[in-house]
Structure formats: C-alpha cells, structure tokens
Amino acid sequence: MSDCLFCKIIDGSIPSTKIYEDDYVYAFMDIGPLTKGHTLLIPKEHVANVFEMSEETAANLFKVAPRIASAIKDTFKPVGMNLLNNNGAPAGQSVFHFHLHFIPRYDETDGYKPTWITKEDAYTPEILKGLAEEIKANLKK
Ligand code: 5GP
Ligand code: ZN
C-alpha cells in the first residue's frame, strides 16, 4: 500500500534495521524500543490487523516467531519476553500494518510496564460459559 509506513520499510524506500527477511515476512528493530532488542515482525502482504489476516499469512508469520524470539534471547539473555500485537487505535495500534512486537524483559525497571487488572469477581464460571458459547457461535469454519 503506497501510503503505509511499513510497506515502505519492506520496499526499502524508508530505511530500517533489518534482522530477517524471507518471501513472506520482514523483521526489524523498533525505532522506539521499549527495551534492548525490541523487534517487530511483519507480513510482506499489507494487512492492517489480525482481522484482515488470512490463515496462510498468519502461518507464514508465526512460523518465524520462535526463531526471532530465540535469536533475541540468545543475544541479550533477557529473563523473559512479551510478544504483543495491538489491533485498532483503542487497543494501542499506531501503525496500521500488522506487526508482532518482541519485547525482551530484563527487570521491573526495563521500560515496559503492562497493567493487568483482572475482574474475576465480575465473571463467574457460569458467565464465562455463556460468553464462550457466544464466541463459538461466531467461529467461522
Ligand atoms: P503499535 O503502537 O502500532 O503497536 O506499534 C508501532 C511501533 O512501530 C512502535 O513501537 C513504533 O516505535 C514503531 N515505529 C513507528 N515508526 C517506525 C519507523 O519508522 N521505523 C521503525 N523501525 N519502527 C517504527
Ligand atoms: Zn503496509
């Protein structure tokens, strides 16, 4: 897509620091890293988000994820790693070409501080069962 930042990174018209490339995916250093080694993995096909992604594109992308993660782990010896993907502006997406973040974790001061506030009291097992049935009814074959 001509006005997409990450498509321009793939075609080389915007420079990037490449880690890996094959026929289907491109991995490069995030320009604003949250932690040392923060990397992005993107499909070469322009898809804005996970909802637009075909199974084939997803398979080609996620197939590479363990290799990218392991390379970062072996290089910087983090104690953990978050794989993160934001879909839609309210979910924190700022570049609308699908990307998977690899965020190596070092300690509690490493620059990445996700908040995770659970609401177990509001979601009883019975409510969860109902929600699961609703989702299952919308699972496409
Ligand atoms: P999002 O907020 O959409 O999940 O993440 C977008 C990511 O793209 C951010 O972490 C941001 O630092 C990164 N980013 C934005 N522009 C560029 C760029 O021109 N080059 C690179 N390498 N990363 C970028
Ligand atoms: Zn794009």
mmCIF file of C-alpha atoms and ligand atoms in Angstrom:
data_model
loop_
_atom_site.group_PDB
_atom_site.id
_atom_site.type_symbol
_atom_site.label_atom_id
_atom_site.label_comp_id
_atom_site.label_asym_id
_atom_site.label_seq_id
_atom_site.Cartn_x
_atom_site.Cartn_y
_atom_site.Cartn_z
ATOM 1 C CA MET A 1 0.000 0.000 0.000
ATOM 2 C CA SER A 2 1.559 3.260 -1.164
ATOM 3 C CA ASP A 3 0.955 5.363 1.954
ATOM 4 C CA CYS A 4 1.788 2.682 4.517
ATOM 5 C CA LEU A 5 4.946 3.227 6.578
ATOM 6 C CA PHE A 6 5.721 -0.467 6.986
ATOM 7 C CA CYS A 7 5.105 -1.220 3.281
ATOM 8 C CA LYS A 8 7.700 1.476 2.576
ATOM 9 C CA ILE A 9 10.086 -0.207 5.016
ATOM 10 C CA ILE A 10 9.580 -3.515 3.189
ATOM 11 C CA ASP A 11 10.256 -1.976 -0.238
ATOM 12 C CA GLY A 12 13.279 -0.082 1.111
ATOM 13 C CA SER A 13 12.011 3.440 0.415
ATOM 14 C CA ILE A 14 12.185 4.078 4.184
ATOM 15 C CA PRO A 15 15.326 2.750 5.869
ATOM 16 C CA SER A 16 15.159 0.192 8.653
ATOM 17 C CA THR A 17 17.488 -2.025 10.643
ATOM 18 C CA LYS A 18 16.721 -5.468 9.265
ATOM 19 C CA ILE A 19 17.122 -8.679 11.237
ATOM 20 C CA TYR A 20 15.456 -11.209 8.940
ATOM 21 C CA GLU A 21 13.585 -11.421 5.649
ATOM 22 C CA ASP A 22 12.034 -14.175 3.560
ATOM 23 C CA ASP A 23 9.384 -14.280 0.826
ATOM 24 C CA TYR A 24 6.592 -13.603 3.326
ATOM 25 C CA VAL A 25 7.896 -11.664 6.333
ATOM 26 C CA TYR A 26 10.288 -8.917 7.394
ATOM 27 C CA ALA A 27 11.766 -8.426 10.896
ATOM 28 C CA PHE A 28 13.472 -5.215 12.006
ATOM 29 C CA MET A 29 14.399 -3.182 15.075
ATOM 30 C CA ASP A 30 11.646 -0.984 16.521
ATOM 31 C CA ILE A 31 12.759 2.649 16.136
ATOM 32 C CA GLY A 32 11.417 3.469 19.603
ATOM 33 C CA PRO A 33 12.424 0.416 21.600
ATOM 34 C CA LEU A 34 10.769 -0.220 24.952
ATOM 35 C CA THR A 35 13.685 -2.458 25.941
ATOM 36 C CA LYS A 36 17.014 -3.563 24.440
ATOM 37 C CA GLY A 37 16.297 -5.779 21.428
ATOM 38 C CA HIS A 38 12.663 -4.693 20.859
ATOM 39 C CA THR A 39 11.895 -6.111 17.415
ATOM 40 C CA LEU A 40 8.955 -6.037 15.007
ATOM 41 C CA LEU A 41 7.897 -8.888 12.709
ATOM 42 C CA ILE A 42 5.551 -8.002 9.844
ATOM 43 C CA PRO A 43 3.970 -9.783 6.879
ATOM 44 C CA LYS A 44 5.068 -8.513 3.463
ATOM 45 C CA GLU A 45 1.433 -8.570 2.420
ATOM 46 C CA HIS A 46 -0.306 -5.393 3.584
ATOM 47 C CA VAL A 47 -2.882 -6.377 6.171
ATOM 48 C CA ALA A 48 -3.955 -3.747 8.675
ATOM 49 C CA ASN A 49 -4.679 -6.057 11.583
ATOM 50 C CA VAL A 50 -5.354 -9.628 12.684
ATOM 51 C CA PHE A 51 -8.951 -9.428 11.487
ATOM 52 C CA GLU A 52 -7.779 -8.958 7.877
ATOM 53 C CA MET A 53 -5.153 -11.665 8.029
ATOM 54 C CA SER A 54 -5.538 -14.940 6.123
ATOM 55 C CA GLU A 55 -4.596 -18.228 7.753
ATOM 56 C CA GLU A 56 -1.801 -18.588 5.212
ATOM 57 C CA THR A 57 -0.300 -15.189 6.039
ATOM 58 C CA ALA A 58 -0.613 -15.932 9.751
ATOM 59 C CA ALA A 59 1.066 -19.314 9.301
ATOM 60 C CA ASN A 60 3.975 -17.761 7.405
ATOM 61 C CA LEU A 61 4.386 -15.071 10.059
ATOM 62 C CA PHE A 62 4.039 -17.126 13.238
ATOM 63 C CA LYS A 63 6.230 -19.886 11.826
ATOM 64 C CA VAL A 64 9.165 -17.499 12.115
ATOM 65 C CA ALA A 65 8.304 -16.162 15.591
ATOM 66 C CA PRO A 66 10.190 -18.809 17.633
ATOM 67 C CA ARG A 67 13.385 -18.221 15.627
ATOM 68 C CA ILE A 68 13.221 -14.448 16.077
ATOM 69 C CA ALA A 69 12.442 -14.781 19.785
ATOM 70 C CA SER A 70 15.249 -17.284 20.341
ATOM 71 C CA ALA A 71 17.777 -15.148 18.477
ATOM 72 C CA ILE A 72 16.936 -12.137 20.675
ATOM 73 C CA LYS A 73 17.059 -14.329 23.794
ATOM 74 C CA ASP A 74 20.414 -15.868 22.879
ATOM 75 C CA THR A 75 21.849 -12.437 22.069
ATOM 76 C CA PHE A 76 20.791 -10.343 25.058
ATOM 77 C CA LYS A 77 19.954 -13.002 27.665
ATOM 78 C CA PRO A 78 16.699 -11.413 28.833
ATOM 79 C CA VAL A 79 14.880 -13.127 31.693
ATOM 80 C CA GLY A 80 11.615 -13.144 29.732
ATOM 81 C CA MET A 81 9.896 -11.787 26.643
ATOM 82 C CA ASN A 82 6.488 -10.367 25.753
ATOM 83 C CA LEU A 83 5.050 -10.968 22.285
ATOM 84 C CA LEU A 84 2.451 -8.290 21.680
ATOM 85 C CA ASN A 85 0.136 -7.269 18.852
ATOM 86 C CA ASN A 86 -2.172 -4.243 19.010
ATOM 87 C CA ASN A 87 -5.262 -4.211 16.776
ATOM 88 C CA GLY A 88 -7.099 -0.908 16.354
ATOM 89 C CA ALA A 89 -6.290 2.525 17.738
ATOM 90 C CA PRO A 90 -8.184 1.985 21.032
ATOM 91 C CA ALA A 91 -6.021 -1.093 21.578
ATOM 92 C CA GLY A 92 -2.851 0.965 21.101
ATOM 93 C CA GLN A 93 -2.159 0.371 17.401
ATOM 94 C CA SER A 94 -0.408 3.335 15.797
ATOM 95 C CA VAL A 95 0.863 1.795 12.544
ATOM 96 C CA PHE A 96 -1.913 0.110 10.596
ATOM 97 C CA HIS A 97 0.087 -2.691 9.018
ATOM 98 C CA PHE A 98 0.005 -5.808 11.218
ATOM 99 C CA HIS A 99 3.093 -6.170 13.411
ATOM 100 C CA LEU A 100 4.129 -8.507 16.171
ATOM 101 C CA HIS A 101 6.270 -6.901 18.888
ATOM 102 C CA PHE A 102 9.045 -8.922 20.540
ATOM 103 C CA ILE A 103 9.824 -7.159 23.819
ATOM 104 C CA PRO A 104 12.656 -8.765 25.781
ATOM 105 C CA ARG A 105 12.310 -8.352 29.527
ATOM 106 C CA TYR A 106 15.152 -7.703 31.933
ATOM 107 C CA ASP A 107 13.713 -6.470 35.222
ATOM 108 C CA GLU A 108 10.851 -4.364 36.597
ATOM 109 C CA THR A 109 12.638 -1.159 35.553
ATOM 110 C CA ASP A 110 13.287 -2.258 31.957
ATOM 111 C CA GLY A 111 10.833 0.192 30.387
ATOM 112 C CA TYR A 112 7.798 -1.993 29.758
ATOM 113 C CA LYS A 113 5.076 -1.923 32.374
ATOM 114 C CA PRO A 114 1.831 -3.523 31.223
ATOM 115 C CA THR A 115 -1.107 -3.198 33.590
ATOM 116 C CA TRP A 116 -3.247 -6.294 34.005
ATOM 117 C CA ILE A 117 -6.215 -5.706 36.263
ATOM 118 C CA THR A 118 -8.304 -8.856 36.494
ATOM 119 C CA LYS A 119 -12.046 -8.802 37.069
ATOM 120 C CA GLU A 120 -12.624 -12.375 38.250
ATOM 121 C CA ASP A 121 -15.449 -11.326 40.567
ATOM 122 C CA ALA A 122 -17.485 -9.955 37.644
ATOM 123 C CA TYR A 123 -17.031 -13.086 35.540
ATOM 124 C CA THR A 124 -18.285 -16.186 37.321
ATOM 125 C CA PRO A 125 -17.711 -19.609 35.686
ATOM 126 C CA GLU A 126 -21.363 -19.517 34.578
ATOM 127 C CA ILE A 127 -20.907 -16.140 32.865
ATOM 128 C CA LEU A 128 -17.680 -17.359 31.213
ATOM 129 C CA LYS A 129 -19.549 -20.388 29.877
ATOM 130 C CA GLY A 130 -22.157 -18.108 28.292
ATOM 131 C CA LEU A 131 -19.512 -15.896 26.757
ATOM 132 C CA ALA A 132 -17.719 -18.940 25.331
ATOM 133 C CA GLU A 133 -20.954 -20.136 23.711
ATOM 134 C CA GLU A 134 -21.422 -16.710 22.078
ATOM 135 C CA ILE A 135 -17.891 -16.752 20.670
ATOM 136 C CA LYS A 136 -18.191 -20.362 19.498
ATOM 137 C CA ALA A 137 -21.340 -19.448 17.553
ATOM 138 C CA ASN A 138 -19.264 -16.973 15.546
ATOM 139 C CA LEU A 139 -16.286 -19.224 14.826
ATOM 140 C CA LYS A 140 -16.021 -19.465 11.042
ATOM 141 C CA LYS A 141 -15.345 -22.886 9.542
HETATM 142 P P1 5GP B 1 1.908 -0.065 17.625
HETATM 143 O O1 5GP B 1 1.711 1.082 18.581
HETATM 144 O O2 5GP B 1 1.178 0.200 16.313
HETATM 145 O O3 5GP B 1 1.613 -1.417 18.198
HETATM 146 O O4 5GP B 1 3.454 -0.098 17.323
HETATM 147 C C1 5GP B 1 4.062 0.647 16.295
HETATM 148 C C2 5GP B 1 5.545 0.537 16.532
HETATM 149 O O5 5GP B 1 6.198 0.958 15.353
HETATM 150 C C3 5GP B 1 6.044 1.429 17.671
HETATM 151 O O6 5GP B 1 6.673 0.628 18.664
HETATM 152 C C4 5GP B 1 6.997 2.381 16.983
HETATM 153 O O7 5GP B 1 8.138 2.676 17.753
HETATM 154 C C5 5GP B 1 7.363 1.646 15.718
HETATM 155 N N1 5GP B 1 7.684 2.525 14.610
HETATM 156 C C6 5GP B 1 6.963 3.606 14.201
HETATM 157 N N2 5GP B 1 7.568 4.176 13.125
HETATM 158 C C7 5GP B 1 8.673 3.424 12.864
HETATM 159 C C8 5GP B 1 9.693 3.517 11.869
HETATM 160 O O8 5GP B 1 9.718 4.404 11.008
HETATM 161 N N3 5GP B 1 10.665 2.585 11.903
HETATM 162 C C9 5GP B 1 10.677 1.585 12.827
HETATM 163 N N4 5GP B 1 11.703 0.717 12.790
HETATM 164 N N5 5GP B 1 9.744 1.470 13.793
HETATM 165 C C10 5GP B 1 8.733 2.374 13.791
HETATM 166 ZN ZN ZN B 2 1.511 -1.833 4.728
#
